[in-house]
XYZ file of C-alpha atoms in Angstrom:
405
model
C -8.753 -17.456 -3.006
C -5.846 -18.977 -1.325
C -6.707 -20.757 2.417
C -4.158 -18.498 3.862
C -6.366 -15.643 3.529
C -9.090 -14.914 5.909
C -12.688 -13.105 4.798
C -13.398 -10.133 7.122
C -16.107 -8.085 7.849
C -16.016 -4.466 9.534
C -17.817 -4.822 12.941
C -17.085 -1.890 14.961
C -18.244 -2.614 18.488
C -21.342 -0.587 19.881
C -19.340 0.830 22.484
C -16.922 2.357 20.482
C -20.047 3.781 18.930
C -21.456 5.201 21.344
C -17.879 6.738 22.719
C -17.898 8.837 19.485
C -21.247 10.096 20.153
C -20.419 11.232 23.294
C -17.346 13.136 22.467
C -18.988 14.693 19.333
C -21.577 15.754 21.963
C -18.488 17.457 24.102
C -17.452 19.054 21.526
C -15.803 22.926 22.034
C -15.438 24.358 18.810
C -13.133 27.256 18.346
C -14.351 30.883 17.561
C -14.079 32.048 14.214
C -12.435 35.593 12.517
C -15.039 37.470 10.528
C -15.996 36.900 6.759
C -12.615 34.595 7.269
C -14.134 32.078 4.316
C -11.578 29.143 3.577
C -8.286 31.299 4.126
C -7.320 30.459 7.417
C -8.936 26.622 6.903
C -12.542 25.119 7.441
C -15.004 27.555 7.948
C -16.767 26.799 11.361
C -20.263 26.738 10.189
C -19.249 23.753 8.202
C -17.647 21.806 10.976
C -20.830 22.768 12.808
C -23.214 21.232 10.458
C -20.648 18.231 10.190
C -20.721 17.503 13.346
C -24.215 17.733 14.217
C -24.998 15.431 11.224
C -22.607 12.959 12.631
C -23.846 13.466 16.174
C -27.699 12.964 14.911
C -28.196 11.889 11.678
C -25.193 9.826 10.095
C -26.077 5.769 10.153
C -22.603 4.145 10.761
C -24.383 0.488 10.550
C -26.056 1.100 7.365
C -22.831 1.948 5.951
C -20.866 -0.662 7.248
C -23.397 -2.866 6.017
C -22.821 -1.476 2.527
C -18.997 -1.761 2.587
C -19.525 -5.127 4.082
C -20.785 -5.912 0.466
C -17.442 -6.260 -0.826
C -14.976 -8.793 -0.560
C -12.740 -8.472 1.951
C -9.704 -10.466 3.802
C -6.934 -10.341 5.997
C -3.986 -12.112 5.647
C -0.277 -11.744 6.962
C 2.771 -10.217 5.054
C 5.949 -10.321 6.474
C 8.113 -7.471 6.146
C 12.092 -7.878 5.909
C 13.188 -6.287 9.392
C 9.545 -5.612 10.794
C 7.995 -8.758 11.065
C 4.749 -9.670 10.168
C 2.191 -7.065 9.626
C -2.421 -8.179 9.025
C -3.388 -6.453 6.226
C -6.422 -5.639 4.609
C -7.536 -5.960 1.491
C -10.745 -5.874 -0.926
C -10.251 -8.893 -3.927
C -12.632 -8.336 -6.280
C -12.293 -11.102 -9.219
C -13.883 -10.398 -12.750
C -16.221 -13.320 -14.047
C -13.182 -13.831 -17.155
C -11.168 -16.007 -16.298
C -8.014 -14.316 -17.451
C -8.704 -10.672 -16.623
C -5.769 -8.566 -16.107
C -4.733 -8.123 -12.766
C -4.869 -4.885 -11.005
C -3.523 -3.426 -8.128
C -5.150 0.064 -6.823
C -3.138 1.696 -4.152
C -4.978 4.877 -2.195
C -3.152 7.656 -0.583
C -3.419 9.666 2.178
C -6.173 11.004 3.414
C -7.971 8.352 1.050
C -8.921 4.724 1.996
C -9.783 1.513 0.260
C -13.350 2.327 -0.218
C -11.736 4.904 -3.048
C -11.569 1.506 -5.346
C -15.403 0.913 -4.782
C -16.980 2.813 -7.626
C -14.233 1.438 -9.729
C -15.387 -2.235 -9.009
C -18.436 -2.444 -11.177
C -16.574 -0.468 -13.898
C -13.663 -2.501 -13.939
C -14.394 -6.496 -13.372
C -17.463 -5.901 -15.773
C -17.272 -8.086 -19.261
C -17.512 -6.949 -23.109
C -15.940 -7.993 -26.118
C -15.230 -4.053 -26.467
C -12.721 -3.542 -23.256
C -10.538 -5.535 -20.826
C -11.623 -7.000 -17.506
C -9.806 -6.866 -14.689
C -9.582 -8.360 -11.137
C -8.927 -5.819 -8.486
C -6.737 -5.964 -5.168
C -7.357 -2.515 -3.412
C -5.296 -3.104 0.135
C -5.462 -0.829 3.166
C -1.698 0.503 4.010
C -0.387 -0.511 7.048
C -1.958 1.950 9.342
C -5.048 2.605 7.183
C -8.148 1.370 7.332
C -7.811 -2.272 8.789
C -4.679 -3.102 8.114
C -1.951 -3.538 10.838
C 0.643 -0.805 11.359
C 4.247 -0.913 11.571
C 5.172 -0.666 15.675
C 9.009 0.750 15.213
C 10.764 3.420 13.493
C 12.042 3.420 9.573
C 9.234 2.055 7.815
C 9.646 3.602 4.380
C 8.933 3.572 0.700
C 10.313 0.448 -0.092
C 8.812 -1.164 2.669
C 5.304 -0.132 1.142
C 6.344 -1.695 -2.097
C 7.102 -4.851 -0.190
C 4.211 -5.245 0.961
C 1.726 -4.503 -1.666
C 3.760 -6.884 -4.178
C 4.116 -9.637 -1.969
C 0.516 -9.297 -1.644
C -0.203 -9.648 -5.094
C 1.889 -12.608 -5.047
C 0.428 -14.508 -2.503
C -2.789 -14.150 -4.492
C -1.334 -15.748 -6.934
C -0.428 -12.593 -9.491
C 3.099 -13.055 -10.208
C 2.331 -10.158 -13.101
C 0.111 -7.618 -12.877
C -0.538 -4.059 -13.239
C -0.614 -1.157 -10.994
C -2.489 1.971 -10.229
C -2.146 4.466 -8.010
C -2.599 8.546 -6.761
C -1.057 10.874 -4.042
C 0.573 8.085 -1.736
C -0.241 5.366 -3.759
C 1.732 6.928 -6.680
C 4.440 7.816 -4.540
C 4.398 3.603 -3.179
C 4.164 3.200 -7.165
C 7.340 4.264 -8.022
C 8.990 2.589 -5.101
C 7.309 -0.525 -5.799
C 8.065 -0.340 -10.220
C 12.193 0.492 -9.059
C 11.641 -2.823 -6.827
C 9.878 -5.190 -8.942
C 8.960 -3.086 -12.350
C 9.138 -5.502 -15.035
C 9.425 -8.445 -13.189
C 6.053 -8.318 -11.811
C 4.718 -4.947 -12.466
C 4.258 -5.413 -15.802
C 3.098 -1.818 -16.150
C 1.325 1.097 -14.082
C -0.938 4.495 -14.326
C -0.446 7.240 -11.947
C -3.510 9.892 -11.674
C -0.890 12.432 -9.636
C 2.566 12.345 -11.875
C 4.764 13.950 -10.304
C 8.585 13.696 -8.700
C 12.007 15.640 -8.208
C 13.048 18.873 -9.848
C 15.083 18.377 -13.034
C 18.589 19.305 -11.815
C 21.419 20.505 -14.787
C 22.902 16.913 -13.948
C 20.329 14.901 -13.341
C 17.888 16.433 -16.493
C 19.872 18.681 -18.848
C 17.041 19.479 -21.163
C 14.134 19.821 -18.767
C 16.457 22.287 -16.317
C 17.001 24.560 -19.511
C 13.502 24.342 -20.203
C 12.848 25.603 -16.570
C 14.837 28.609 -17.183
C 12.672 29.689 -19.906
C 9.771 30.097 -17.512
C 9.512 33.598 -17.758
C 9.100 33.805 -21.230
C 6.998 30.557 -21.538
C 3.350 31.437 -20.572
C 2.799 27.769 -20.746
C 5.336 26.784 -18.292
C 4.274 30.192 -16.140
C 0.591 29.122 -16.116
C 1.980 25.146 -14.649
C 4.269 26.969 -12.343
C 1.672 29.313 -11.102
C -0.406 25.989 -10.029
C 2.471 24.371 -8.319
C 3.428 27.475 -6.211
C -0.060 27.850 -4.904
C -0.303 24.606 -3.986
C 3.557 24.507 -2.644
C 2.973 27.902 -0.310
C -1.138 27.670 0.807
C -1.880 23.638 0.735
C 1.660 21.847 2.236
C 1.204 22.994 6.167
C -0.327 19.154 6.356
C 2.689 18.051 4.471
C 5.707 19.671 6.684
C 3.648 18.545 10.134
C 2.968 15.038 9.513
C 6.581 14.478 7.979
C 7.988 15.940 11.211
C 6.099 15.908 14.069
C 3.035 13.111 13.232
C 2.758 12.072 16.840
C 2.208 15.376 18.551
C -0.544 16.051 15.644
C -1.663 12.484 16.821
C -2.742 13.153 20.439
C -5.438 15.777 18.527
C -6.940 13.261 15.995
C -6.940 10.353 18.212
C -8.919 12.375 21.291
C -10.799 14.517 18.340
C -13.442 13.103 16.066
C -13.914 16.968 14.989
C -9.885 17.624 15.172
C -10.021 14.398 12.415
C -13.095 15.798 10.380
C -11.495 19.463 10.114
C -8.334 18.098 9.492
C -9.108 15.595 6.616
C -12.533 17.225 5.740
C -10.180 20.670 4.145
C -8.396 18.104 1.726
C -11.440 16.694 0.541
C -13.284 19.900 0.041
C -10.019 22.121 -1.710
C -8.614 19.096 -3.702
C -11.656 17.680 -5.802
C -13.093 19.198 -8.879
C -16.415 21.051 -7.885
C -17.121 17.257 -6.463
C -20.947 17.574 -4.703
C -20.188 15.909 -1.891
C -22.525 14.417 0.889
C -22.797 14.881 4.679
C -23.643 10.804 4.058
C -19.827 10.614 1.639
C -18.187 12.654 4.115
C -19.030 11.184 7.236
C -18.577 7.299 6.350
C -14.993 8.886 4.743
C -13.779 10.094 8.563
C -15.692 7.073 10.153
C -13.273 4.795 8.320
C -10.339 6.417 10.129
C -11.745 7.098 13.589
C -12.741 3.516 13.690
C -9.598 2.295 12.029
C -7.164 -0.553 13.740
C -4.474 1.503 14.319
C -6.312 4.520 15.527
C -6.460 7.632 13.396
C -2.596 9.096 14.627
C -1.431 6.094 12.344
C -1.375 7.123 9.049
C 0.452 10.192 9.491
C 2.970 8.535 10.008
C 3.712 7.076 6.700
C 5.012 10.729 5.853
C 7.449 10.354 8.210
C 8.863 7.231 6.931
C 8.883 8.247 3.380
C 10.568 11.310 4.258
C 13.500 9.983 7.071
C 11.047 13.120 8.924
C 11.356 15.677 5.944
C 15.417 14.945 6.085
C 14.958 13.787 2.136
C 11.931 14.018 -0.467
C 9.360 11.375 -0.952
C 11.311 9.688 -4.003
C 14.877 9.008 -1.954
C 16.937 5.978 -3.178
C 14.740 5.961 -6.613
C 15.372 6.590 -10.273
C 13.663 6.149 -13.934
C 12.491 3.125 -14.706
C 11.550 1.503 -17.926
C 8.304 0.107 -16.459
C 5.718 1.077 -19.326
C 3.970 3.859 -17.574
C 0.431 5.685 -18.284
C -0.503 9.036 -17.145
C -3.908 10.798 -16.359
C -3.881 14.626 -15.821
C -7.154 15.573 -14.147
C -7.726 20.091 -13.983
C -8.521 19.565 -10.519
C -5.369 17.922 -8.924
C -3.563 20.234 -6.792
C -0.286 18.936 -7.420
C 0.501 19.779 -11.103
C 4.105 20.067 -12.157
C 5.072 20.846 -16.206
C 3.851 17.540 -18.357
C 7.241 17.199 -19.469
C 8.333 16.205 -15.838
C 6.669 13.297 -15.925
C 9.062 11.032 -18.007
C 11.495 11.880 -15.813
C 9.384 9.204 -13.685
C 9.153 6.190 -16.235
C 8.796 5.167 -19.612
C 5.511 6.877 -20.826
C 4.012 4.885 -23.001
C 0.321 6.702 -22.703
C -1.309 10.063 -21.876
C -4.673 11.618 -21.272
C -5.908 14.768 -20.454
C -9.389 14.989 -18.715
C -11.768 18.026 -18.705
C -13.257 17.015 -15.491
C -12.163 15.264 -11.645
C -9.756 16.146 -9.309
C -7.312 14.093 -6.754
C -9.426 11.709 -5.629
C -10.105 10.549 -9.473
C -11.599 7.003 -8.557
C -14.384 8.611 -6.446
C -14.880 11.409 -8.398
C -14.521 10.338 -11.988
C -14.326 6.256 -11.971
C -15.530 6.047 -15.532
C -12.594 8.283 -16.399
C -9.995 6.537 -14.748
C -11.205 3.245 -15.797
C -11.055 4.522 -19.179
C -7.559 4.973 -19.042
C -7.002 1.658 -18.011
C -9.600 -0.057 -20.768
C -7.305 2.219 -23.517
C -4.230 1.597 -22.012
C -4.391 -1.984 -21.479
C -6.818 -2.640 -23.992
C -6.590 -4.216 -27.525
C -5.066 -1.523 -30.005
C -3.173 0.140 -26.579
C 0.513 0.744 -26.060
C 0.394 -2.334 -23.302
C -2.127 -4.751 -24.465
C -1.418 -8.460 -23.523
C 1.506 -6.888 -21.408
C 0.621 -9.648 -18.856
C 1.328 -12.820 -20.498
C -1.650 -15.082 -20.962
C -4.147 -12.352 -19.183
C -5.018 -9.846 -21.739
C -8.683 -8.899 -20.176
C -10.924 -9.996 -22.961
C -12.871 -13.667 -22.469
């Protein structure tokens, strides 16, 4: 580890502890409309229980002893036309020596504890699989990281930072890995610096434009056939659910992220309704805890930039919904792997996806949903052992750092 980069610990002062406490305890929750269930959002009975485990139960030291168990730093990027922006980041290094290099990007409303059930998976050693030392930064305005303080900080900017990240850790080639927001900063990042020093990538969430008869010839004719192609129907079908009862989030935060702000920042239950309904709808039948749950909104409430920050990256990927998430980006040859998981909520036609990159590997799991790396690490690390592995379509694809001791 370079001198320039600084270990860090979370410490969250007591105060700000006990400030939580006292606003859960002031809590006015909303009435409710009967035998409403999940239509009109989170039903109140679970925000209820929620927020009385928070209020009584949930140990924020014992868990920020436990993420204090991986490595973390700081350290400064600067940012062409921002200036210099802290970042955090976990390093984990694998105990061979010339392990592949990996950066894992999360999304939004993920974190960089997603990487943590990865780590184990992913640094450990065999003569069967590659090894591979992990970055897993926070985005600017997640977690501990520092957040941009003017207008215009987009998708390229992202990519700027996460590579020159990589590079001041001395990983001039590496790979990437990324879902949700993290894909999205993955094909930013691969148009900036794919081949050069993103060697290759694997997206868990493949997705991008709508073929156009210009842009994609072949894959706007096969659009047409949809309605006598139950296949395409049934991908469709998935898509349109998704695009008309799940992107209300979407249209707010890319428009209007600091009026939403005022909410989450005053509102630890405004912040656990509004993240807790994209971790319950978008996982695969995913058990999870009040313990899971909790520690998951803790990390934003007590996050650097306060939890109206990360909204905000919508925004600047968007120009405020003037232009999709992809604007100013196009196909790359950057050798790219896919992983289609039944529970992701954002599933376009397969064929879409090499309108993204060069797809050089494919898998299709029968279990997980968006938040793959928590839900199914051993999956997703599969990918990346068959992928990069010996006998894959990329092995050795970083020179002199194939994995294997």
């Amino acid at each position: 580890m370079g001198s320039w980069a600084k270990p860090f610990t979370v410490a969250v002062p007591d105060g700000d502890i006990q400030l939580l406490h006292k606003k859960l305890e002031l809590v006015t929750f909303p009435d409710e409309l009967q035998d409403a269930g999940w239509d009109y959002g989170v039903p109140l009975a679970d925000i209820k229980r929620l927020t009385a485990y928070w209020k009584d139960s949930f140990d924020w030291r014992k868990a920020e002893k436990a993420i204090n168990e991986l490595p973390q730093f700081t350290t400064d990027i600067e940012v062409d036309g921002f200036g210099s922006l802290n970042i955090h980041f976990v390093h984990q290094k694998s105990k061979v020596e010339n392990a592949v290099p990996l950066l894992f990007v999360h999304g939004w409303p993920g974190h960089f504890l997603e990487v943590r059930k990865l780590l184990p998976i992913l640094t450990s050693e065999s003569p069967d699989h590659p090894s591979f030392h992990v970055v897993a930064p926070s985005l600017p305005g997640f977690g501990f990281s520092e957040a941009p303080s003017k207008p215009g900080f987009g998708g390229f900017q992202y990519a700027e930072v996460v590579n020159k990240l990589m590079l001041s850790l001395g990983y001039d080639e590496y790979v990437y890995q990324g879902g949700d927001l993290g894909h999205v900063v993955g094909v930013y990042a691969t148009n900036a610096y794919g081949n050069k020093h993103i060697k290759a990538w694997h997206t868990n969430m493949p997705f991008y434009r709508v073929p156009t008869l210009f842009s994609n010839p072949l894959l706007f004719l096969e659009m047409l056939t949809t309605p006598f192609n139950k296949r395409m129907q049934e991908q469709f079908a998935v898509a349109t659910r998704f695009r008309t009862k799940g992107m209300g989030y979407f249209v707010l935060q890319a428009t209007k992220p600091q009026t939403l702000g005022y909410s989450l920042a005053d509102s630890p239950v405004g912040l656990l309704a509004w993240i807790y309904e994209k971790l319950h709808k978008a996982v695969d039948k995913y058990p999870w805890t009040e313990d899971e749950v909790l520690e998951w909104i803790s990390i934003y409430w007590f996050s650097r930039a306060g939890p109206a920050a990360p909204q905000r990256m919508y925004y600047g990927l968007t120009d405020g919904n003037e232009h999709d998430l992809f604007e100013g980006t196009r196909w790359t040859s950057t050798p790219l792997g896919v992983g289609f998981f039944p529970g992701e909520p954002v599933r376009l036609p397969k064929s879409w996806v090499h309108m993204i990159g060069k797809v050089v590997f494919e898998s299709e799991h029968d279990a997980g949903g968006h938040f793959a790396a928590f839900e199914q690490p051993a999956r997703l690390a599969g990918d990346l052992r068959k992928m990069l592995g010996k006998g894959g379509p990329v092995y050795g694809i970083v020179p002199g750092k194939d994995g294997y001791a």
